[in-house]
């Protein structure tokens, strides 16, 4: 009976949407990281599939219809950017330098992790694009010789972590400028961080959406450099 129910494409859709909405209500009442809607939906979906012994392939027969809207939703972020174009004009240098420094710092961190934990070349290539949106990360990972499926998992984890801890870090470090907050969320935790940035404000959402694109472009450009670094590390 359960397997027959799960085989219906609507199962994946209803499960995903329902858990997200439940997470929203729980987070409103108890604003703790576990109840962040995206985190709650992901964790509870995994738990549900395990308890009901439902394969990911079965779930995704319906979940894919939600997944297909990720790209249009990302493109729609340009609407917020247009509304806040004045902030972009006033802070072009700061935005570009912030993203540039972030990408370089990210690359250095991957190199240091590879050296510290003695990652092999394949794993280092897998981790290199962890801070960019999934579509770009997959292409970069494959071009470097990484493991595509593991890259997706790392990208999701990075996005969720950034969305959950980002606002807290801003409070600790007293980062109050909305442009800085948006750039940090977009360049560090891509689409998932942008979802949280939008909740924080229109300016944060607009700058975060812009940062997703620019960070992705920067990582693609730096991919050959990343590959060279990886090869030098393991040669």
XYZ file of C-alpha atoms in Angstrom:
235
model
C 0.000 0.000 0.000
C 2.772 2.446 0.968
C 4.807 1.622 -2.124
C 1.771 2.118 -4.356
C 1.111 5.488 -2.741
C 4.754 6.532 -3.088
C 4.777 5.530 -6.765
C 2.263 8.285 -7.482
C 4.135 11.416 -8.658
C 1.985 13.550 -6.364
C 3.564 11.838 -3.350
C 6.917 13.561 -3.837
C 5.257 16.922 -4.479
C 2.904 16.770 -1.485
C 5.614 15.464 0.849
C 8.120 18.192 -0.098
C 5.662 21.089 0.047
C 3.965 19.884 3.241
C 7.213 19.470 5.152
C 8.432 22.888 4.015
C 5.200 24.546 5.186
C 5.362 22.692 8.513
C 8.950 23.912 8.888
C 7.805 27.490 8.287
C 5.219 27.277 11.054
C 7.632 25.641 13.486
C 10.309 28.247 12.738
C 7.875 31.070 13.385
C 7.114 29.640 16.817
C 10.555 28.285 17.689
C 13.204 30.093 15.550
C 15.976 27.535 15.954
C 18.272 26.300 13.128
C 16.662 22.830 12.994
C 13.309 24.389 12.147
C 14.644 26.493 9.283
C 12.095 25.431 6.616
C 14.655 24.182 4.101
C 16.667 22.266 6.694
C 13.541 20.791 8.288
C 12.122 19.721 4.910
C 15.379 18.043 3.833
C 15.921 16.209 7.126
C 12.320 15.061 7.471
C 12.140 13.963 3.836
C 15.184 11.753 4.366
C 13.724 10.364 7.608
C 10.369 9.686 5.944
C 11.932 7.867 2.998
C 14.057 5.726 5.320
C 11.192 4.838 7.657
C 8.840 4.006 4.794
C 11.579 2.204 2.833
C 10.981 4.356 -0.239
C 13.783 4.745 -2.758
C 15.000 8.174 -3.832
C 14.125 7.328 -7.441
C 10.503 6.697 -6.437
C 10.312 9.952 -4.477
C 11.952 11.928 -7.284
C 9.298 10.872 -9.785
C 7.255 13.655 -8.196
C 10.013 15.715 -6.633
C 11.430 16.471 -10.081
C 8.453 18.719 -10.792
C 9.535 20.951 -7.913
C 13.181 20.706 -8.911
C 12.380 21.984 -12.416
C 11.402 25.372 -10.974
C 14.816 26.009 -9.414
C 16.243 27.632 -12.557
C 13.253 29.944 -13.225
C 13.225 30.926 -9.548
C 16.924 31.806 -9.721
C 16.399 33.889 -12.860
C 13.496 35.672 -11.143
C 15.977 37.072 -8.634
C 16.831 39.615 -11.346
C 13.535 41.350 -10.515
C 14.804 42.248 -7.058
C 18.130 43.343 -8.526
C 16.365 45.715 -10.917
C 14.424 47.236 -8.021
C 17.646 47.779 -6.085
C 19.940 48.745 -8.967
C 20.952 51.941 -7.142
C 22.740 49.898 -4.474
C 24.659 48.073 -7.205
C 25.801 51.330 -8.814
C 26.903 52.781 -5.497
C 28.831 49.696 -4.400
C 30.274 48.194 -7.586
C 33.867 48.171 -6.333
C 32.946 46.748 -2.933
C 30.742 44.034 -4.444
C 33.318 42.897 -7.007
C 36.185 42.934 -4.516
C 34.101 41.090 -1.933
C 33.205 38.333 -4.381
C 36.768 38.149 -5.694
C 38.251 37.832 -2.222
C 35.623 35.250 -1.321
C 36.426 33.048 -4.325
C 40.180 33.260 -3.723
C 39.749 32.515 -0.011
C 37.511 29.562 -0.857
C 40.165 28.169 -3.216
C 42.866 28.546 -0.557
C 40.674 26.739 1.989
C 40.185 23.779 -0.379
C 43.941 23.588 -0.945
C 44.642 23.700 2.802
C 41.996 21.044 3.523
C 43.459 18.833 0.811
C 46.907 19.133 2.338
C 45.770 18.736 5.935
C 43.551 15.697 5.410
C 45.539 14.303 2.488
C 42.638 14.270 0.062
C 43.261 12.577 -3.250
C 43.007 14.500 -6.508
C 39.474 13.300 -7.220
C 38.129 14.445 -3.840
C 39.847 17.825 -4.066
C 38.247 18.346 -7.488
C 34.888 17.337 -6.020
C 35.080 19.988 -3.296
C 36.425 22.840 -5.446
C 33.019 24.149 -6.673
C 31.139 23.659 -3.376
C 30.151 27.324 -3.007
C 28.426 27.819 -6.363
C 24.956 26.858 -7.487
C 24.402 23.198 -8.406
C 24.161 23.567 -12.201
C 27.539 25.317 -12.380
C 29.122 23.146 -9.687
C 28.337 19.962 -11.607
C 30.014 21.222 -14.783
C 33.095 22.418 -12.920
C 33.385 19.210 -10.904
C 33.163 17.027 -14.006
C 35.713 19.146 -15.868
C 38.174 18.776 -12.977
C 37.609 15.036 -12.652
C 35.528 15.160 -9.481
C 32.624 12.990 -8.331
C 29.444 14.709 -9.531
C 27.026 13.075 -7.073
C 29.238 13.953 -4.101
C 29.623 17.509 -5.373
C 25.831 17.905 -5.293
C 25.729 16.704 -1.681
C 28.520 19.094 -0.664
C 26.858 22.009 -2.481
C 23.560 21.347 -0.680
C 25.311 21.058 2.690
C 27.226 24.302 2.089
C 24.048 26.127 1.109
C 22.053 24.884 4.094
C 24.886 25.645 6.522
C 25.281 29.179 5.195
C 21.542 29.838 5.317
C 21.337 28.623 8.915
C 24.439 30.204 10.487
C 24.831 33.279 8.240
C 22.507 35.642 10.155
C 24.050 34.570 13.480
C 27.565 35.285 12.193
C 26.420 38.724 11.038
C 25.216 39.448 14.578
C 28.441 38.227 16.167
C 30.622 40.269 13.817
C 28.208 43.225 13.836
C 27.832 43.196 10.034
C 24.767 45.382 9.504
C 25.216 46.681 5.957
C 22.569 44.981 3.762
C 24.833 44.975 0.689
C 27.614 43.211 2.602
C 25.154 40.706 4.040
C 23.720 39.918 0.608
C 27.109 39.489 -1.046
C 28.260 37.187 1.755
C 25.147 35.000 1.561
C 25.160 34.728 -2.233
C 28.861 34.121 -2.707
C 29.125 31.715 0.219
C 25.924 29.703 0.127
C 24.426 30.307 -3.353
C 20.652 29.799 -3.883
C 19.886 28.499 -0.399
C 21.674 31.420 1.182
C 19.802 33.744 -1.158
C 16.496 32.350 0.073
C 17.481 33.431 3.574
C 18.820 36.746 2.283
C 15.435 37.512 0.731
C 13.838 36.947 4.140
C 16.313 39.432 5.604
C 15.376 42.169 3.141
C 15.031 43.222 -0.506
C 18.540 44.674 -0.710
C 20.104 41.544 0.771
C 18.116 39.369 -1.639
C 19.090 41.431 -4.675
C 22.793 41.506 -3.818
C 22.771 37.801 -2.999
C 21.167 36.952 -6.346
C 23.798 39.005 -8.161
C 26.560 37.313 -6.171
C 25.383 33.852 -7.218
C 25.931 34.738 -10.870
C 29.262 36.538 -10.417
C 30.643 33.866 -8.089
C 29.665 31.173 -10.579
C 31.416 33.003 -13.405
C 34.536 33.528 -11.269
C 34.709 29.850 -10.289
C 34.313 28.747 -13.914
C 37.139 31.085 -14.951
C 39.325 29.859 -12.092
C 38.553 26.180 -12.712
C 41.700 25.653 -14.870
C 43.765 27.290 -12.114
C 42.082 25.014 -9.597
C 42.887 21.995 -11.719
C 46.525 23.093 -11.981
C 46.738 23.540 -8.206
C 45.205 20.103 -7.650
C 47.611 18.498 -10.089
C 50.587 20.224 -8.438
C 49.410 19.058 -5.029
C 49.181 15.437 -6.067
C 52.023 15.243 -8.588
